[in-house]
Coordinates of C-alpha atoms in Angstrom, one line a residue:
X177 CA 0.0 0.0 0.0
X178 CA 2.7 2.5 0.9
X179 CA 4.4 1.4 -2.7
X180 CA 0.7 2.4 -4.3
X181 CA 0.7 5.8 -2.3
X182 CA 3.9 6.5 -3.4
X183 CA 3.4 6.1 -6.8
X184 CA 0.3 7.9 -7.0
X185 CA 1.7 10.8 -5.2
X186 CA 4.6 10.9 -7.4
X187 CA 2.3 11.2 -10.6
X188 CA 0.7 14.1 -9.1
X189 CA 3.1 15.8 -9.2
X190 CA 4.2 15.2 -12.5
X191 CA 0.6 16.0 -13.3
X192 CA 0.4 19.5 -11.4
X193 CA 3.7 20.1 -13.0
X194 CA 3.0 19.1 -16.6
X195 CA -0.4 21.2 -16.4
X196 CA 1.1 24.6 -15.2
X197 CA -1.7 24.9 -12.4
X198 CA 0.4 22.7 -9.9
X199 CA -0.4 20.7 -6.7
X200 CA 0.9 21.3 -3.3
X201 CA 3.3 18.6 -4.4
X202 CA 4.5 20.3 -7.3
X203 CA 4.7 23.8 -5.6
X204 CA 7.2 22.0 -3.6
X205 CA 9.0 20.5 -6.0
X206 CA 8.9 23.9 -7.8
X207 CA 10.0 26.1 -4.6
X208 CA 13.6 25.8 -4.7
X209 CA 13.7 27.5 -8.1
X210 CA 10.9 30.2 -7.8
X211 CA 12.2 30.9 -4.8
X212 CA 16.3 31.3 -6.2
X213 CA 18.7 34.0 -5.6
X214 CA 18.6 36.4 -8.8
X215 CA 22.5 37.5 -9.4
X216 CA 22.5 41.0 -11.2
X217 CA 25.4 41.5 -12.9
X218 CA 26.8 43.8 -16.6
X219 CA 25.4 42.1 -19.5
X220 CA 28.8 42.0 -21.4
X221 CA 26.6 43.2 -24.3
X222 CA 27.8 46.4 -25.4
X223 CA 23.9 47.6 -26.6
X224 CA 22.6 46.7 -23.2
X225 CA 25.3 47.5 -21.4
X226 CA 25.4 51.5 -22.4
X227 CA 21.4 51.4 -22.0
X228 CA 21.8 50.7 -18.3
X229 CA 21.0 46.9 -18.1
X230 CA 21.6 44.2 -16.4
X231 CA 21.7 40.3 -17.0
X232 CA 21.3 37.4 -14.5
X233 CA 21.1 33.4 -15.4
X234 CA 17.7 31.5 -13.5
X235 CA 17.8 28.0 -13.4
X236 CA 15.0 25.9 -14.0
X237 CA 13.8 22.3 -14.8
X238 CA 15.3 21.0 -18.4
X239 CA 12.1 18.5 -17.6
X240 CA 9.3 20.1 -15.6
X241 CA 7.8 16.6 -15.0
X242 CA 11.1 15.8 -13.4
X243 CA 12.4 18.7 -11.4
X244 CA 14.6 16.9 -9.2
X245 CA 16.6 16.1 -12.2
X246 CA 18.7 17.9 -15.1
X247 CA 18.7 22.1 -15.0
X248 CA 19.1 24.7 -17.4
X249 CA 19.9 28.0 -17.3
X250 CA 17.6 30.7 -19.2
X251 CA 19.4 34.1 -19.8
X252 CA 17.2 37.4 -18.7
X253 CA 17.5 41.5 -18.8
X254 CA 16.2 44.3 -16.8
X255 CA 16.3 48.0 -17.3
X256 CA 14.9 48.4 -13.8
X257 CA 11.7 51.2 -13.1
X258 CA 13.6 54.1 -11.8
X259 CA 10.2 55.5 -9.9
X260 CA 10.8 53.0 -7.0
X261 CA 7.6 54.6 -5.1
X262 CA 5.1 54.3 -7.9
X263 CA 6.7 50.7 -9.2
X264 CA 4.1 48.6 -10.9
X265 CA 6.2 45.1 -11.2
X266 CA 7.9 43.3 -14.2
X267 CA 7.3 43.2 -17.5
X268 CA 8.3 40.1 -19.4
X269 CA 8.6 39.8 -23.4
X270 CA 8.9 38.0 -26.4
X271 CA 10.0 39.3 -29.9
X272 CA 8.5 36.4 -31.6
X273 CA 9.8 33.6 -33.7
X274 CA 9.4 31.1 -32.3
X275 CA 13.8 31.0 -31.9
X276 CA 13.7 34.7 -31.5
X277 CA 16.5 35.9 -28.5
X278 CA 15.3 38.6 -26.2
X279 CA 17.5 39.8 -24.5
X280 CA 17.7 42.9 -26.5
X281 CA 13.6 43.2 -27.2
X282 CA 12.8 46.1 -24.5
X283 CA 15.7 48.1 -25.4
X284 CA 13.6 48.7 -28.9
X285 CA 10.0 48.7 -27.4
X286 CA 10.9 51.3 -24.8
X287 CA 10.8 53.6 -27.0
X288 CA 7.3 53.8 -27.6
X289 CA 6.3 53.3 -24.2
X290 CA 5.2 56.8 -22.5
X291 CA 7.7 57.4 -19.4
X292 CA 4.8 56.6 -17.2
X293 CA 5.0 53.0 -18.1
X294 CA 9.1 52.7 -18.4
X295 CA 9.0 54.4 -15.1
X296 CA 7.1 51.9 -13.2
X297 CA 7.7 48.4 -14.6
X298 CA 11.3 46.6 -14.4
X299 CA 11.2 45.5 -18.4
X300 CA 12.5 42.2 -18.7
X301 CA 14.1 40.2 -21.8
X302 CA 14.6 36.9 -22.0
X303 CA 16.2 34.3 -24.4
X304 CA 13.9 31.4 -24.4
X305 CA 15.0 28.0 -23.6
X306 CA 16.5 26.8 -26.5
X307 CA 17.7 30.4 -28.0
X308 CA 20.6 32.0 -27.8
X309 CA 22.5 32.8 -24.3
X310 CA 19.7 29.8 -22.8
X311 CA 21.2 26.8 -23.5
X312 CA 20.9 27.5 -27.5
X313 CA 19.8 24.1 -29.8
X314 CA 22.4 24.0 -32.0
X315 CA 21.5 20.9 -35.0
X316 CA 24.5 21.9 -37.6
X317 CA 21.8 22.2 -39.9
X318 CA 23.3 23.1 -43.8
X319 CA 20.4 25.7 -44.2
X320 CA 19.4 28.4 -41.9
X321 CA 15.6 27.2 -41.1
X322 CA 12.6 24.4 -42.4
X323 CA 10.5 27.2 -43.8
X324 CA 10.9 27.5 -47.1
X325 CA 9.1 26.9 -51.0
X326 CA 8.6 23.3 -52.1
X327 CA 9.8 25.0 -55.6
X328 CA 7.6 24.1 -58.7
X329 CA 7.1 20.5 -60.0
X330 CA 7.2 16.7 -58.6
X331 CA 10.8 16.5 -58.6
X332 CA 11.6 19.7 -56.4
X333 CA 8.9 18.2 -53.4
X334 CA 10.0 15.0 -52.9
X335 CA 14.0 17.1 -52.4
X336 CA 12.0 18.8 -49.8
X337 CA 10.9 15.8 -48.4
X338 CA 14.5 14.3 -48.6
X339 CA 15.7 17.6 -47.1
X340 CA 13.2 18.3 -44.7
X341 CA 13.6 14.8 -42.9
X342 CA 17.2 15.3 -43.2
X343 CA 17.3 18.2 -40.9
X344 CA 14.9 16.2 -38.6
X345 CA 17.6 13.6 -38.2
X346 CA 20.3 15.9 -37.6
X347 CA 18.3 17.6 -34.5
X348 CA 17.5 13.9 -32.9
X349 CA 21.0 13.0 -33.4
X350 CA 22.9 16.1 -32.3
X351 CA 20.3 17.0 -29.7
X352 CA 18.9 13.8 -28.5
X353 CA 15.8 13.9 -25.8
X354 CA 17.0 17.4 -25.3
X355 CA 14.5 18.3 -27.9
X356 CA 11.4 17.4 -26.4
X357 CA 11.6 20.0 -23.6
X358 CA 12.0 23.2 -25.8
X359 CA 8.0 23.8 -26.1
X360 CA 6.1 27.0 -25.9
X361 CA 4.3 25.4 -22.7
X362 CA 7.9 24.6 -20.8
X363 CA 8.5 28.3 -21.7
X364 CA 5.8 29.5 -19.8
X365 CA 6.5 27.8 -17.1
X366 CA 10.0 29.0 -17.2
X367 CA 8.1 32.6 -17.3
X368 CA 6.9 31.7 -14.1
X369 CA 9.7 30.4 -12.2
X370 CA 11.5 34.3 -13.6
X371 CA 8.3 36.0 -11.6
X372 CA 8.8 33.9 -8.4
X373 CA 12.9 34.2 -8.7
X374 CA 12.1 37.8 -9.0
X375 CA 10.6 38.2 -5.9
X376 CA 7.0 39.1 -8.0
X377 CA 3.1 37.7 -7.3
X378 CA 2.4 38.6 -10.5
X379 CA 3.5 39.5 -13.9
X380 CA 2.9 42.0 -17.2
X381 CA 3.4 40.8 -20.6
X382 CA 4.2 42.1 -24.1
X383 CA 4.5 39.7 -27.0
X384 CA 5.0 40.1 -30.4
X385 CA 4.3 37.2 -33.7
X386 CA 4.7 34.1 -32.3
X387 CA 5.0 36.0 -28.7
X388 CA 1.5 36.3 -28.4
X389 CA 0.8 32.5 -28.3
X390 CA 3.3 32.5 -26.1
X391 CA 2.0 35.1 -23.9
X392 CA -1.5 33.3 -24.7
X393 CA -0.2 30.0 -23.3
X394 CA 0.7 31.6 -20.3
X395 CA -2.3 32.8 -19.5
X396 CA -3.9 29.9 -19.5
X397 CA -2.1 27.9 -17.8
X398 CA -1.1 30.5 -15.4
X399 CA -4.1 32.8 -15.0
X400 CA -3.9 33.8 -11.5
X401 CA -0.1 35.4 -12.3
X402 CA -1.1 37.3 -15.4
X403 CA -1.1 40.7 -15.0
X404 CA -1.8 43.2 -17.7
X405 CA -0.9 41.6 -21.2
X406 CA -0.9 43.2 -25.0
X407 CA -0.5 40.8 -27.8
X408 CA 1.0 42.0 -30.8
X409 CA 0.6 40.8 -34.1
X410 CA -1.4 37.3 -32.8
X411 CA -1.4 34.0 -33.7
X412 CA -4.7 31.6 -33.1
X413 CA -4.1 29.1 -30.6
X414 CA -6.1 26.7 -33.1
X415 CA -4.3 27.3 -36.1
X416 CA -0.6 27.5 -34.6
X417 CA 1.7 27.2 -36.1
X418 CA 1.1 24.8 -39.6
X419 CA -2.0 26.2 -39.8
X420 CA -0.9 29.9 -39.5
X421 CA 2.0 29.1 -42.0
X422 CA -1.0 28.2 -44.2
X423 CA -3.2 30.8 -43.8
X424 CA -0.5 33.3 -44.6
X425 CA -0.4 32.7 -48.3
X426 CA -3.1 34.3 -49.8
X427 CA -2.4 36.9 -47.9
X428 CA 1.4 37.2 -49.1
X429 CA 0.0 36.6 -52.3
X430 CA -2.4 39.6 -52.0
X431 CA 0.7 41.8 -50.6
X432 CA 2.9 40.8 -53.5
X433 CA 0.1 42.5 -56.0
X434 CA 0.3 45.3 -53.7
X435 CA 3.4 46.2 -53.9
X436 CA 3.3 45.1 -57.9
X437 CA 1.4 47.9 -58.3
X438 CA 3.2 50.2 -56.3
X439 CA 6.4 49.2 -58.1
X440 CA 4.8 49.4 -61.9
X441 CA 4.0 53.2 -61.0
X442 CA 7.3 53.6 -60.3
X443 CA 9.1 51.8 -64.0
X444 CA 11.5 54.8 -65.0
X445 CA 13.0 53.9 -62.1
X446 CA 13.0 50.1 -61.5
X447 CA 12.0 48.6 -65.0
X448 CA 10.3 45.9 -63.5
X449 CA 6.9 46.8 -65.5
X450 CA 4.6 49.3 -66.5
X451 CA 1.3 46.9 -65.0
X452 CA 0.8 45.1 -61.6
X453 CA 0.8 42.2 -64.0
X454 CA 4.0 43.2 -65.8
X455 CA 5.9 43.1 -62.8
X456 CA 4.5 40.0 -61.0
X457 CA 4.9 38.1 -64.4
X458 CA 8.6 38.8 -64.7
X459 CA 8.9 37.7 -60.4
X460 CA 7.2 34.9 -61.5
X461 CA 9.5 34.3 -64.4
X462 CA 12.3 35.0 -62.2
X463 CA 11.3 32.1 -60.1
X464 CA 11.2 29.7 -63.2
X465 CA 14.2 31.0 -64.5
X466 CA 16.3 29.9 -61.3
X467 CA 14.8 26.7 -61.1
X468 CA 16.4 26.0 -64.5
X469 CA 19.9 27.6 -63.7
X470 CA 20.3 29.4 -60.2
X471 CA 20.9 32.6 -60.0
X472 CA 24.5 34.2 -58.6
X473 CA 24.5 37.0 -56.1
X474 CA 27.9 37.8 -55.6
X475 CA 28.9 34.6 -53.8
X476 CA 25.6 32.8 -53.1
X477 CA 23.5 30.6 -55.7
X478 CA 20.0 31.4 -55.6
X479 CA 16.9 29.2 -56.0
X480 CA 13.5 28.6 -56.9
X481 CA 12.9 26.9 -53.4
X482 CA 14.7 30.3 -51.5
X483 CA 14.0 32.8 -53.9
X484 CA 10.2 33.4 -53.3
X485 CA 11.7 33.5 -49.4
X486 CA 13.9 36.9 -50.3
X487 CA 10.2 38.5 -50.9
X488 CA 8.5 37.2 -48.4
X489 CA 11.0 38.7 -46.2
X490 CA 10.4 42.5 -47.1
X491 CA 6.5 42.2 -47.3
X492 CA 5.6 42.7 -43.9
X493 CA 5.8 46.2 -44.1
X494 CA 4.9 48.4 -47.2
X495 CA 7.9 51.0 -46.1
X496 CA 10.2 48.4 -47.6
X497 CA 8.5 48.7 -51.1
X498 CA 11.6 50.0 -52.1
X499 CA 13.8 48.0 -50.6
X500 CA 12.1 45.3 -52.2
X501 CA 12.0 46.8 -55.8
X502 CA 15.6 46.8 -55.3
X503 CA 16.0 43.5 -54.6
X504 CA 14.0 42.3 -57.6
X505 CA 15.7 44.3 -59.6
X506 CA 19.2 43.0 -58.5
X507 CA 18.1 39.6 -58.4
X508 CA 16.8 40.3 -62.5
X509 CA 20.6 41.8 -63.2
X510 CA 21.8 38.8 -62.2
X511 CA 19.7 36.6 -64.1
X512 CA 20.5 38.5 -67.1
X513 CA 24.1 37.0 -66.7
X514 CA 25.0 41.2 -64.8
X515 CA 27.8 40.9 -62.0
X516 CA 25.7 42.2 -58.8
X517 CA 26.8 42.5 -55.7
X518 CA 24.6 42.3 -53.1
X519 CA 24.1 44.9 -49.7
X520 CA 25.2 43.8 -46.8
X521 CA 21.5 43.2 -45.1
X522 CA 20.7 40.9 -48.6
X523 CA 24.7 39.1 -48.2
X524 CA 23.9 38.2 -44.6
X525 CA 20.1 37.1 -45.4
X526 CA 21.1 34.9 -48.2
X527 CA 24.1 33.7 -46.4
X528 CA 21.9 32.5 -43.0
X529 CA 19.3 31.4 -45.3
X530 CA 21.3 29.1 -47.9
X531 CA 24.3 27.9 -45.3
X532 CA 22.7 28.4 -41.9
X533 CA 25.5 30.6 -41.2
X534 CA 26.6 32.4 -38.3
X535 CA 23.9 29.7 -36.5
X536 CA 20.7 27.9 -37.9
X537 CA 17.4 28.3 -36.9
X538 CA 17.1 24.4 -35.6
X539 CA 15.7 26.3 -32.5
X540 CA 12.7 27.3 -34.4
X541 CA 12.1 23.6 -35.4
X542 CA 12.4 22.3 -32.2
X543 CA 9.3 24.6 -30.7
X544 CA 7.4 24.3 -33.6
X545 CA 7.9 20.6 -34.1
X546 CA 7.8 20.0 -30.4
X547 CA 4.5 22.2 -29.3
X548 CA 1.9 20.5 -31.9
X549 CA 1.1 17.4 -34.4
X550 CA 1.2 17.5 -38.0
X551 CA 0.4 15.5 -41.0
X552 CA 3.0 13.0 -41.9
X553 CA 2.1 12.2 -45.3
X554 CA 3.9 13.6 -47.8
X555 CA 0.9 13.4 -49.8
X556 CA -1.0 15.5 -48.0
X557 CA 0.7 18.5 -48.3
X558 CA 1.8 17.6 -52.0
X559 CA -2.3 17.6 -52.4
X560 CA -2.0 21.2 -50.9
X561 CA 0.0 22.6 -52.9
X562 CA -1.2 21.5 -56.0
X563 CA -4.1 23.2 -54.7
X564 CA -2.9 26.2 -54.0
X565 CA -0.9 27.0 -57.0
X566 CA -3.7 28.7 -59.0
X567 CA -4.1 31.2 -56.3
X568 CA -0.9 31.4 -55.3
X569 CA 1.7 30.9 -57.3
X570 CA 4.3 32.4 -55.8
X571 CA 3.6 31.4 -51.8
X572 CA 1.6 28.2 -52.1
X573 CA 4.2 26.1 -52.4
X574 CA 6.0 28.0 -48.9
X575 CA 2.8 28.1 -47.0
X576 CA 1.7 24.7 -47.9
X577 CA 5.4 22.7 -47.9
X578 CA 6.3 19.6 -45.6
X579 CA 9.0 20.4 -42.9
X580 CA 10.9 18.8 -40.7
X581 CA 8.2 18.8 -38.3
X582 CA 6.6 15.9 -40.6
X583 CA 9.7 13.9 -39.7
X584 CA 10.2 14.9 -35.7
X585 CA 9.5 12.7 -32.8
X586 CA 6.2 13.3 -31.3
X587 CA 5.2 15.7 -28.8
X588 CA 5.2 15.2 -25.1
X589 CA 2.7 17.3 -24.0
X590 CA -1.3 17.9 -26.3
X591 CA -1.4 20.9 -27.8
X592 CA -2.5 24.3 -25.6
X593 CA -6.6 24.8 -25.8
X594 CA -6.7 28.4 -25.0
X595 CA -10.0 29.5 -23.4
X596 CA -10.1 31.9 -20.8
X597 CA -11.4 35.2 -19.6
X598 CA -7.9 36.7 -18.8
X599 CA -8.3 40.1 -19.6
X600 CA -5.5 41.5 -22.3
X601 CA -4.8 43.8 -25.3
X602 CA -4.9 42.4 -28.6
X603 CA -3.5 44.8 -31.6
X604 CA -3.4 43.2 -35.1
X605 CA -3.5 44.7 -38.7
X606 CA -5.7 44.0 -41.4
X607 CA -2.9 43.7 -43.8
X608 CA -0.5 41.1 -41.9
X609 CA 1.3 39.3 -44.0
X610 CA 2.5 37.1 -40.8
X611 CA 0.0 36.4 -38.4
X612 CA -3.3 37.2 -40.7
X613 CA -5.8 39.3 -39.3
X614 CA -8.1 36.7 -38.4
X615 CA -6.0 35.4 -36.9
X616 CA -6.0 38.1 -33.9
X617 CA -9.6 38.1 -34.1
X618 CA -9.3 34.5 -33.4
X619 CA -7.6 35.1 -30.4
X620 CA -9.6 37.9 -28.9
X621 CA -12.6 35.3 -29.5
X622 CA -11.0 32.2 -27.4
X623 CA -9.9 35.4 -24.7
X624 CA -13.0 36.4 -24.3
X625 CA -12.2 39.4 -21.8
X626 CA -9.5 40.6 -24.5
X627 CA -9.8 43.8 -26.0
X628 CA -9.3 44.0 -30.4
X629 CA -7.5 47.1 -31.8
X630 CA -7.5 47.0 -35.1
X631 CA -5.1 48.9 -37.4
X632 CA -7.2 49.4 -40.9
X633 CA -5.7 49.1 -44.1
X634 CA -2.4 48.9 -43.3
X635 CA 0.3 46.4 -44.0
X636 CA 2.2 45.5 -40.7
X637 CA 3.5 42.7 -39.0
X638 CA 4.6 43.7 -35.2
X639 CA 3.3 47.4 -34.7
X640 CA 3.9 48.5 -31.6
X641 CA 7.3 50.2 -31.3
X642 CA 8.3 49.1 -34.8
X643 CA 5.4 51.5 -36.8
X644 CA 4.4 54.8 -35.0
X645 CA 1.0 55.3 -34.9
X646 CA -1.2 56.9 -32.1
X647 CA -4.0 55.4 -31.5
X648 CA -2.4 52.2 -31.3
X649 CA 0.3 52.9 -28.9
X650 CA -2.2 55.0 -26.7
X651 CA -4.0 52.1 -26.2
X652 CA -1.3 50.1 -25.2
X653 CA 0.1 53.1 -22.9
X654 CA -3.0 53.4 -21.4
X655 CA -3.4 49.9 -20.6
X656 CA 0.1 49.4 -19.2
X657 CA -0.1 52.7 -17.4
X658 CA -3.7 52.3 -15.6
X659 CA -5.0 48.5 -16.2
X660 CA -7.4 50.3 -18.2
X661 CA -9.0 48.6 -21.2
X662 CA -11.1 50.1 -24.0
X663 CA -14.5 50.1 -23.1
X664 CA -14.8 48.1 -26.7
X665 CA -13.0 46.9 -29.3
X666 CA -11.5 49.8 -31.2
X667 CA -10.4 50.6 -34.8
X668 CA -7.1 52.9 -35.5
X669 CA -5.4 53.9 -39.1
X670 CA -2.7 55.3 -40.6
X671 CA -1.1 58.7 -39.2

């Protein structure tokens, strides 16, 4: 009987532990790392450094269902509130990704934050488990990251399927059960033990892309330590993150005509076409052409599975029409036999993204791949993009391609059902190439005390502190500043 009790006991609190709500036997097991000494110390960062911060390691469970056993450490900031008497708490953050470090995040959100909010919160970065300074995965992969076009027959998918399961073996082998615990929900949880190690009952939020599931996430499974959150940019819990890779193309597609048109107005200076179709006929053509022979930029060979990727890029914000006129024309020098040499933005873009140099983006893959189920047949998303080619020629074969994920061990933990009445700031754009606009409205449905503020007409991925405008950053202001949300959901445009 004692045997029995003891087994039952321990599975509660693996239970309480895996479900983020906890049992008195998982707050125990938990205690010794909320409750942590926090060493301050200089960043070593010259950027945070000369803004004032200040870096510390907290060490938390590599397994949350085993606490007792294997630690990590997870890399955080602070630019500390300097109004000690008025001093609200912490803010955490996420820049998005998922694999996105954050270290640095709050040093370009502050900005738009009015000094009544900087003032009162400690802001906090944070390299997620898995990125960067926090025990980085690291798979040697030969490409920068899984997301990329299946190119444009038969032959081109099943390389994608050869390659994609190739980088899904190099993770298992170079990482080994590792893997399994860099998930958006062990994040959260990580999140958590932060707020206790920080000495904090509860804590603030801002999240960004993939952030806001993250931020969503913790939420739910945390509710009564969610302070005042604003999701940026959101994902739906429902879709993430195949199905928001999916949803994105027409909308990509939709952005590319966009910015056809704005380019065509604009032929005595790029000669890309006189028409919206002129110019999105010679992209397309472009495409074709470097799946025949790829094309060289300066020292980098360029593809018909990478080069719809160099667009897709530089649509999430119309200010970059130009940028991305340039880059199309370049990209046409070169495949009119023209020595080009690339700027240094496009050399470092093309260099991650064909050799996965300085470091891959295997961290992405193992949050994605490790946080939800997907299809495993090839065929399926073969059928998919067939489908999609009519209506999007240029992104359905991204949005709709295998990845490794296809090929990755399966997840320990179901996927997150977010459903709660948290209250929280929602801010998406109608134009998104990223995370589509239904997308947040999604979201602010499955939250159902959330607030929607929707930026009208304008193409945007990630608004706040990246694209001044506002309405939008007075509602987040005022939100942060007082806890006050709109009395409805409210809709901003262009300054």
């Amino acid at each position: 009987m004692k045997r029995v009790t003891a087994v039952l006991a321990a599975l509660a609190v693996g239970a309480g532990v895996l479900t983020g709500t906890g049992t008195s036997g998982a707050e125990a097991a938990l205690s010794r790392f909320r409750e942590q000494d926090v060493e301050w110390k200089a960043c070593g960062d010259a950027m945070l450094d000369q803004a004032g911060a200040q870096c510390a390691e907290v060490t938390v469970p590599l397994d949350y269902s085993r606490p007792q056993g294997s630690t990590i450490e997870v890399a955080i900031s602070r630019l500390k509130a300097p109004d000690t008497e008025h001093r609200r708490g912490i803010m955490l953050s996420n820049p998005g990704g998922p694999g996105g470090a954050g270290l640095h995040f709050m040093l370009y959100i502050k900005g738009a934050m009015a000094p009544e909010v900087t003032s009162r919160y400690d802001l906090i970065g944070m390299d997620p488990r898995g990125v960067g300074r926090s025990a980085a995965i690291d798979c040697a992969w030969p490409i920068g990251h899984m997301l990329w076009s299946a190119g444009l027959d038969r032959a081109d998918f099943r390389g994608a399927v050869r390659t994609q399961a190739d980088l899904a073996r190099r993770c298992a082998r170079r990482e080994g059960d590792r893997l399994a615990h860099i998930t958006t929900r062990n994040t959260a949880r990580d999140m958590d033990v932060v707020r206790g190690a920080l000495g904090e009952a509860k804590l603030s939020y801002f999240g960004m892309s993939y952030g806001t599931y993250l931020g969503a996430v913790f939420a739910q499974m945390f509710p009564h330590r969610s302070d005042r959150i604003v999701l940026d940019s959101a994902v739906d819990p429902a879709a993430y993150m195949a199905g928001s890779i999916r949803n994105s193309g027409p909308f990509n597609e939709a952005a590319l005509d966009e910015w056809a048109s704005w380019t065509a107005a604009r032929d005595a200076e790029y000669h890309l076409g006189a028409t919206r179709r002129q110019v999105r006929a010679l992209v397309e053509s472009l495409i074709r052409r470097s799946a025949r022979s790829p094309i060289r930029i300066g020292e980098h060979l360029l593809d018909e599975r990478f080069l719809p990727m160099t667009l897709f890029t530089l649509l999430p914000d119309a200010r970059y029409n130009a940028h991305l006129a340039g880059r199309v024309r370049l990209i046409a020098d070169a495949a009119d036999g023209k020595p080009v040499q690339p700027s240094k933005d496009f050399d470092d873009e093309l260099r991650f993204t064909l050799t996965g140099r300085p470091r891959d983006l295997s961290s992405q893959a193992a949050v994605i791949c490790g946080d939800a189920v997907v299809p495993r047949d090839p065929e399926w998303y073969w059928r998919n993009i067939r489908r999609s080619r009519a209506g999007q020629p240029v992104f359905g074969p991204y949005a709709n391609n295998i990845t490794a994920c296809a090929f990755w061990a399966p997840p320990r933990e179901p996927r997150t059902v977010v459903r709660n009445h948290i209250p929280a700031l929602i801010v998406q754009a109608t134009r998104d190439t990223r995370t589509v606009y239904q997308e947040g409205v999604a979201l602010h449905r499955v939250m159902s005390a959330s607030r929607l503020v929707t930026l009208q007409d304008v193409r945007m991925h990630g608004i706040f502190g990246r694209l001044p405008n506002a309405c939008v950053d007075n509602a987040v202001n005022t939100y942060f500043r007082d806890g006050s949300l709109p009395a409805a959901d409210i809709t901003c445009h262009a300054d």
